[in-house]
């Protein structure tokens, strides 16, 4: 079902390729301060970074039922963007839509470099999203003190309990599909560390440039920033993910650079 929805979004994007970017494009997400969860926040920030790198105008609308308004997706279903009369959810479909309008960053890359870059994007999205879901829903302290209260905050009792049960069940099912459910925290951290090593090695290949593939940004820069920055700046009872990322100084500096250039949130300490 999710795969069908994903393909439908790509088909819709193809039909819209001739239309200009809508001035009233709006990004929908949960409330940041009290509701949004770690994996959702990372995905939303990745899309915001990408659109900013493309220099495309967009508004942001926070709403309690953003997840249920979404047309669907493979991972978090969020964010979704309304472009005219059409909706696109999650990072890749939104990127594909922008690319088909010839407004995308990374158009300077040749086909081999694009294929290489997309391999990194897939790695980043899969590893970090699964790790974020694992910590949010499998770690009991994080779930009880952060995930459940935030996810249920917009619902009255007992609807909040039902919503939390459904959300956790779906997250655990997703972890099973990707074969993360039976891992322990050490194995999760090992996977995250290996992904960080791969990213840092790629970043070091061009020591005189601030981005992963030279002196211009591409979608890897956006999605890596979204996940790394969110992990580094989200306070949880278990900070194992953040402590792992902090060991990779080049990635921390990369996040600081992207933040300063496009957001100026200045949440990372020197």
Tab-separated table of C-alpha atoms in Angstrom:
chain	number	residue	atom	x	y	z
A	1	UNK	CA	0.000	0.000	0.000
A	2	UNK	CA	2.756	2.428	0.987
A	3	UNK	CA	4.731	1.500	-2.151
A	4	UNK	CA	1.648	2.258	-4.294
A	5	UNK	CA	1.224	5.646	-2.619
A	6	UNK	CA	4.903	6.401	-3.182
A	7	UNK	CA	4.649	5.594	-6.910
A	8	UNK	CA	1.486	7.678	-7.210
A	9	UNK	CA	3.342	10.672	-5.778
A	10	UNK	CA	6.118	10.283	-8.338
A	11	UNK	CA	3.559	10.034	-11.165
A	12	UNK	CA	1.858	13.202	-9.944
A	13	UNK	CA	5.192	14.984	-9.780
A	14	UNK	CA	5.830	14.097	-13.415
A	15	UNK	CA	2.534	15.707	-14.465
A	16	UNK	CA	3.435	18.883	-12.603
A	17	UNK	CA	6.923	19.222	-14.038
A	18	UNK	CA	5.910	21.967	-16.454
A	19	UNK	CA	4.282	24.203	-13.836
A	20	UNK	CA	6.211	26.904	-11.936
A	21	UNK	CA	6.995	26.567	-8.260
A	22	UNK	CA	3.901	27.769	-6.364
A	23	UNK	CA	4.475	30.874	-4.276
A	24	UNK	CA	2.152	29.532	-1.580
A	25	UNK	CA	3.882	26.140	-1.182
A	26	UNK	CA	3.368	25.036	2.420
A	27	UNK	CA	5.239	22.467	4.513
A	28	UNK	CA	3.087	20.659	7.096
A	29	UNK	CA	4.543	19.215	10.286
A	30	UNK	CA	3.595	18.517	13.937
A	31	UNK	CA	4.120	21.205	16.582
A	32	UNK	CA	7.866	21.484	17.216
A	33	UNK	CA	7.884	22.602	20.830
A	34	UNK	CA	5.539	20.022	22.311
A	35	UNK	CA	4.648	17.278	19.824
A	36	UNK	CA	7.139	16.355	17.100
A	37	UNK	CA	9.185	13.185	17.645
A	38	UNK	CA	12.868	12.595	16.919
A	39	UNK	CA	12.571	10.797	13.527
A	40	UNK	CA	9.850	13.175	12.335
A	41	UNK	CA	11.871	16.222	13.342
A	42	UNK	CA	14.915	14.932	11.461
A	43	UNK	CA	12.884	14.302	8.299
A	44	UNK	CA	11.213	17.719	8.479
A	45	UNK	CA	14.530	19.503	8.980
A	46	UNK	CA	16.070	17.625	6.024
A	47	UNK	CA	13.288	18.840	3.706
A	48	UNK	CA	13.541	22.409	5.016
A	49	UNK	CA	17.295	22.354	4.418
A	50	UNK	CA	16.825	21.052	0.884
A	51	UNK	CA	14.266	23.704	-0.049
A	52	UNK	CA	16.448	26.439	1.446
A	53	UNK	CA	19.453	25.146	-0.509
A	54	UNK	CA	17.308	25.329	-3.662
A	55	UNK	CA	16.314	28.880	-2.692
A	56	UNK	CA	12.634	27.992	-3.061
A	57	UNK	CA	9.999	29.887	-1.056
A	58	UNK	CA	7.782	27.901	1.291
A	59	UNK	CA	5.679	28.437	4.367
A	60	UNK	CA	5.516	26.191	7.426
A	61	UNK	CA	2.264	25.145	9.042
A	62	UNK	CA	2.285	23.214	12.307
A	63	UNK	CA	-0.816	21.190	13.066
A	64	UNK	CA	-1.709	18.456	15.534
A	65	UNK	CA	-2.911	15.958	12.917
A	66	UNK	CA	-0.147	16.475	10.324
A	67	UNK	CA	0.695	12.756	10.249
A	68	UNK	CA	-2.924	11.820	9.516
A	69	UNK	CA	-3.214	14.499	6.826
A	70	UNK	CA	-0.157	13.116	5.016
A	71	UNK	CA	-0.710	11.138	1.792
A	72	UNK	CA	1.697	8.503	3.174
A	73	UNK	CA	5.309	7.460	2.832
A	74	UNK	CA	7.917	4.793	3.492
A	75	UNK	CA	9.288	6.054	6.813
A	76	UNK	CA	7.713	8.836	8.872
A	77	UNK	CA	5.015	10.161	6.479
A	78	UNK	CA	6.364	13.607	7.374
A	79	UNK	CA	6.752	16.296	6.407
A	80	UNK	CA	4.366	16.755	3.531
A	81	UNK	CA	4.196	19.730	1.250
A	82	UNK	CA	1.208	21.234	-0.508
A	83	UNK	CA	2.197	22.517	-3.930
A	84	UNK	CA	-0.870	23.993	-5.556
A	85	UNK	CA	-3.571	21.321	-5.431
A	86	UNK	CA	-1.117	18.445	-4.920
A	87	UNK	CA	0.586	16.839	-1.914
A	88	UNK	CA	3.991	15.193	-1.626
A	89	UNK	CA	5.223	13.464	1.519
A	90	UNK	CA	8.740	12.742	2.802
A	91	UNK	CA	12.169	13.674	1.550
A	92	UNK	CA	12.615	11.702	-1.675
A	93	UNK	CA	9.242	12.434	-3.342
A	94	UNK	CA	9.643	16.139	-2.555
A	95	UNK	CA	13.185	16.121	-3.955
A	96	UNK	CA	12.006	14.281	-7.082
A	97	UNK	CA	9.276	16.872	-7.601
A	98	UNK	CA	11.761	19.738	-7.354
A	99	UNK	CA	14.220	17.973	-9.669
A	100	UNK	CA	11.617	17.557	-12.393
A	101	UNK	CA	11.058	21.302	-12.336
A	102	UNK	CA	14.788	21.907	-13.018
A	103	UNK	CA	15.031	23.890	-9.780
A	104	UNK	CA	17.091	21.370	-7.862
A	105	UNK	CA	20.544	21.591	-6.400
A	106	UNK	CA	22.963	19.003	-7.724
A	107	UNK	CA	22.103	19.580	-11.391
A	108	UNK	CA	25.847	20.060	-11.993
A	109	UNK	CA	26.527	16.412	-11.115
A	110	UNK	CA	27.032	13.833	-13.852
A	111	UNK	CA	25.061	10.578	-13.815
A	112	UNK	CA	27.773	8.560	-12.064
A	113	UNK	CA	28.142	11.151	-9.334
A	114	UNK	CA	24.375	11.343	-8.879
A	115	UNK	CA	24.161	7.571	-8.536
A	116	UNK	CA	26.956	7.644	-5.963
A	117	UNK	CA	25.275	10.478	-4.093
A	118	UNK	CA	21.911	8.700	-3.971
A	119	UNK	CA	23.564	5.631	-2.483
A	120	UNK	CA	24.734	7.813	0.391
A	121	UNK	CA	21.261	9.378	0.711
A	122	UNK	CA	19.650	5.946	0.987
A	123	UNK	CA	22.210	4.877	3.595
A	124	UNK	CA	21.666	8.003	5.682
A	125	UNK	CA	17.868	7.824	5.553
A	126	UNK	CA	17.680	4.126	6.401
A	127	UNK	CA	20.300	3.985	9.164
A	128	UNK	CA	19.439	7.194	10.979
A	129	UNK	CA	15.654	6.857	10.696
A	130	UNK	CA	15.764	3.298	12.040
A	131	UNK	CA	18.097	4.326	14.854
A	132	UNK	CA	15.825	7.242	15.758
A	133	UNK	CA	12.767	4.986	15.750
A	134	UNK	CA	14.607	2.396	17.844
A	135	UNK	CA	15.624	4.859	20.547
A	136	UNK	CA	12.219	6.565	20.527
A	137	UNK	CA	10.095	3.417	20.781
A	138	UNK	CA	12.300	0.550	22.029
A	139	UNK	CA	14.111	2.347	24.847
A	140	UNK	CA	11.602	2.264	27.696
A	141	UNK	CA	12.838	5.385	29.459
A	142	UNK	CA	12.853	7.464	26.279
A	143	UNK	CA	9.440	6.154	25.324
A	144	UNK	CA	7.850	6.783	28.732
A	145	UNK	CA	9.459	10.163	29.413
A	146	UNK	CA	9.580	11.694	25.908
A	147	UNK	CA	7.898	9.777	23.080
A	148	UNK	CA	4.568	8.887	24.686
A	149	UNK	CA	3.966	12.268	26.370
A	150	UNK	CA	4.815	14.196	23.180
A	151	UNK	CA	2.891	11.926	20.836
A	152	UNK	CA	-0.211	11.982	23.041
A	153	UNK	CA	-0.115	15.617	24.069
A	154	UNK	CA	-2.729	16.823	21.575
A	155	UNK	CA	-5.269	14.099	22.429
A	156	UNK	CA	-7.601	13.902	25.454
A	157	UNK	CA	-7.620	10.874	27.715
A	158	UNK	CA	-8.179	8.022	26.860
A	159	UNK	CA	-7.631	8.814	23.169
A	160	UNK	CA	-4.001	9.665	23.924
A	161	UNK	CA	-3.429	6.124	25.225
A	162	UNK	CA	-4.985	4.605	22.110
A	163	UNK	CA	-2.945	6.873	19.854
A	164	UNK	CA	0.282	6.024	21.696
A	165	UNK	CA	-0.437	2.295	21.464
A	166	UNK	CA	-1.112	2.525	17.722
A	167	UNK	CA	1.948	4.693	17.075
A	168	UNK	CA	4.268	2.375	18.996
A	169	UNK	CA	2.829	-0.741	17.358
A	170	UNK	CA	3.422	0.731	13.893
A	171	UNK	CA	6.962	1.817	14.799
A	172	UNK	CA	7.860	-1.628	16.150
A	173	UNK	CA	6.388	-3.233	13.034
A	174	UNK	CA	8.564	-0.987	10.901
A	175	UNK	CA	11.638	-1.936	12.911
A	176	UNK	CA	10.811	-5.594	12.295
A	177	UNK	CA	10.464	-5.038	8.552
A	178	UNK	CA	13.948	-3.481	8.433
A	179	UNK	CA	15.317	-6.143	10.829
A	180	UNK	CA	16.146	-3.697	13.615
A	181	UNK	CA	13.611	-4.896	16.180
A	182	UNK	CA	15.797	-7.595	17.742
A	183	UNK	CA	18.989	-5.538	17.874
A	184	UNK	CA	20.332	-4.339	21.204
A	185	UNK	CA	21.444	-0.763	21.753
A	186	UNK	CA	25.114	-1.642	21.194
A	187	UNK	CA	24.351	-2.977	17.720
A	188	UNK	CA	22.291	0.126	16.931
A	189	UNK	CA	25.138	2.396	18.010
A	190	UNK	CA	27.571	0.329	15.940
A	191	UNK	CA	25.448	0.831	12.823
A	192	UNK	CA	25.197	4.570	13.479
A	193	UNK	CA	28.943	4.836	14.069
A	194	UNK	CA	29.716	3.028	10.800
A	195	UNK	CA	27.373	5.347	8.921
A	196	UNK	CA	29.069	8.357	10.506
A	197	UNK	CA	32.490	6.966	9.551
A	198	UNK	CA	31.322	6.621	5.942
A	199	UNK	CA	29.989	10.173	5.891
A	200	UNK	CA	33.067	11.653	7.518
A	201	UNK	CA	35.346	9.828	5.087
A	202	UNK	CA	33.335	11.262	2.184
A	203	UNK	CA	33.501	14.740	3.687
A	204	UNK	CA	37.276	14.468	4.046
A	205	UNK	CA	37.681	13.620	0.351
A	206	UNK	CA	37.243	17.342	-0.401
A	207	UNK	CA	38.970	19.033	2.560
A	208	UNK	CA	38.841	22.511	1.006
A	209	UNK	CA	35.084	22.469	0.350
A	210	UNK	CA	32.257	22.602	2.912
A	211	UNK	CA	29.878	20.119	1.242
A	212	UNK	CA	29.998	16.375	0.582
A	213	UNK	CA	30.414	16.666	-3.202
A	214	UNK	CA	32.441	19.819	-3.661
A	215	UNK	CA	31.709	23.496	-3.233
A	216	UNK	CA	27.964	23.279	-3.944
A	217	UNK	CA	25.234	21.524	-1.916
A	218	UNK	CA	23.306	18.457	-3.038
A	219	UNK	CA	20.515	16.435	-1.477
A	220	UNK	CA	23.009	14.432	0.622
A	221	UNK	CA	23.981	17.628	2.429
A	222	UNK	CA	20.331	18.301	3.262
A	223	UNK	CA	19.394	14.854	4.532
A	224	UNK	CA	22.643	14.348	6.453
A	225	UNK	CA	22.209	17.722	8.149
A	226	UNK	CA	18.575	16.986	9.010
A	227	UNK	CA	19.408	13.786	10.857
A	228	UNK	CA	22.768	14.725	12.373
A	229	UNK	CA	21.674	18.136	13.646
A	230	UNK	CA	18.441	16.771	15.113
A	231	UNK	CA	20.278	13.974	16.909
A	232	UNK	CA	22.881	16.382	18.263
A	233	UNK	CA	20.381	18.945	19.546
A	234	UNK	CA	17.559	16.763	20.921
A	235	UNK	CA	17.700	16.151	24.668
A	236	UNK	CA	16.720	12.594	25.605
A	237	UNK	CA	17.078	10.449	28.745
A	238	UNK	CA	19.362	8.236	26.641
A	239	UNK	CA	21.868	10.334	24.681
A	240	UNK	CA	23.725	7.415	23.076
A	241	UNK	CA	22.978	8.557	19.514
A	242	UNK	CA	24.167	12.115	20.146
A	243	UNK	CA	27.266	10.927	21.976
A	244	UNK	CA	28.125	8.727	18.996
A	245	UNK	CA	27.724	11.537	16.447
A	246	UNK	CA	29.750	13.916	18.640
A	247	UNK	CA	32.797	11.686	18.178
A	248	UNK	CA	32.958	12.737	14.522
A	249	UNK	CA	34.271	16.281	14.599
A	250	UNK	CA	34.048	16.890	10.861
A	251	UNK	CA	30.343	16.027	10.893
A	252	UNK	CA	29.706	18.326	13.848
A	253	UNK	CA	31.492	21.148	12.016
A	254	UNK	CA	29.493	20.365	8.896
A	255	UNK	CA	26.259	20.727	10.892
A	256	UNK	CA	27.475	23.998	12.360
A	257	UNK	CA	28.296	25.309	8.874
A	258	UNK	CA	24.903	24.352	7.374
A	259	UNK	CA	23.071	25.791	10.360
A	260	UNK	CA	24.937	29.102	10.094
A	261	UNK	CA	24.468	29.343	6.330
A	262	UNK	CA	20.789	28.432	6.059
A	263	UNK	CA	19.107	28.515	9.492
A	264	UNK	CA	21.136	30.315	12.170
A	265	UNK	CA	19.560	28.290	14.978
A	266	UNK	CA	22.975	28.193	16.700
A	267	UNK	CA	22.095	25.223	18.906
A	268	UNK	CA	25.516	23.532	18.657
A	269	UNK	CA	28.061	24.547	21.265
A	270	UNK	CA	31.660	25.126	20.271
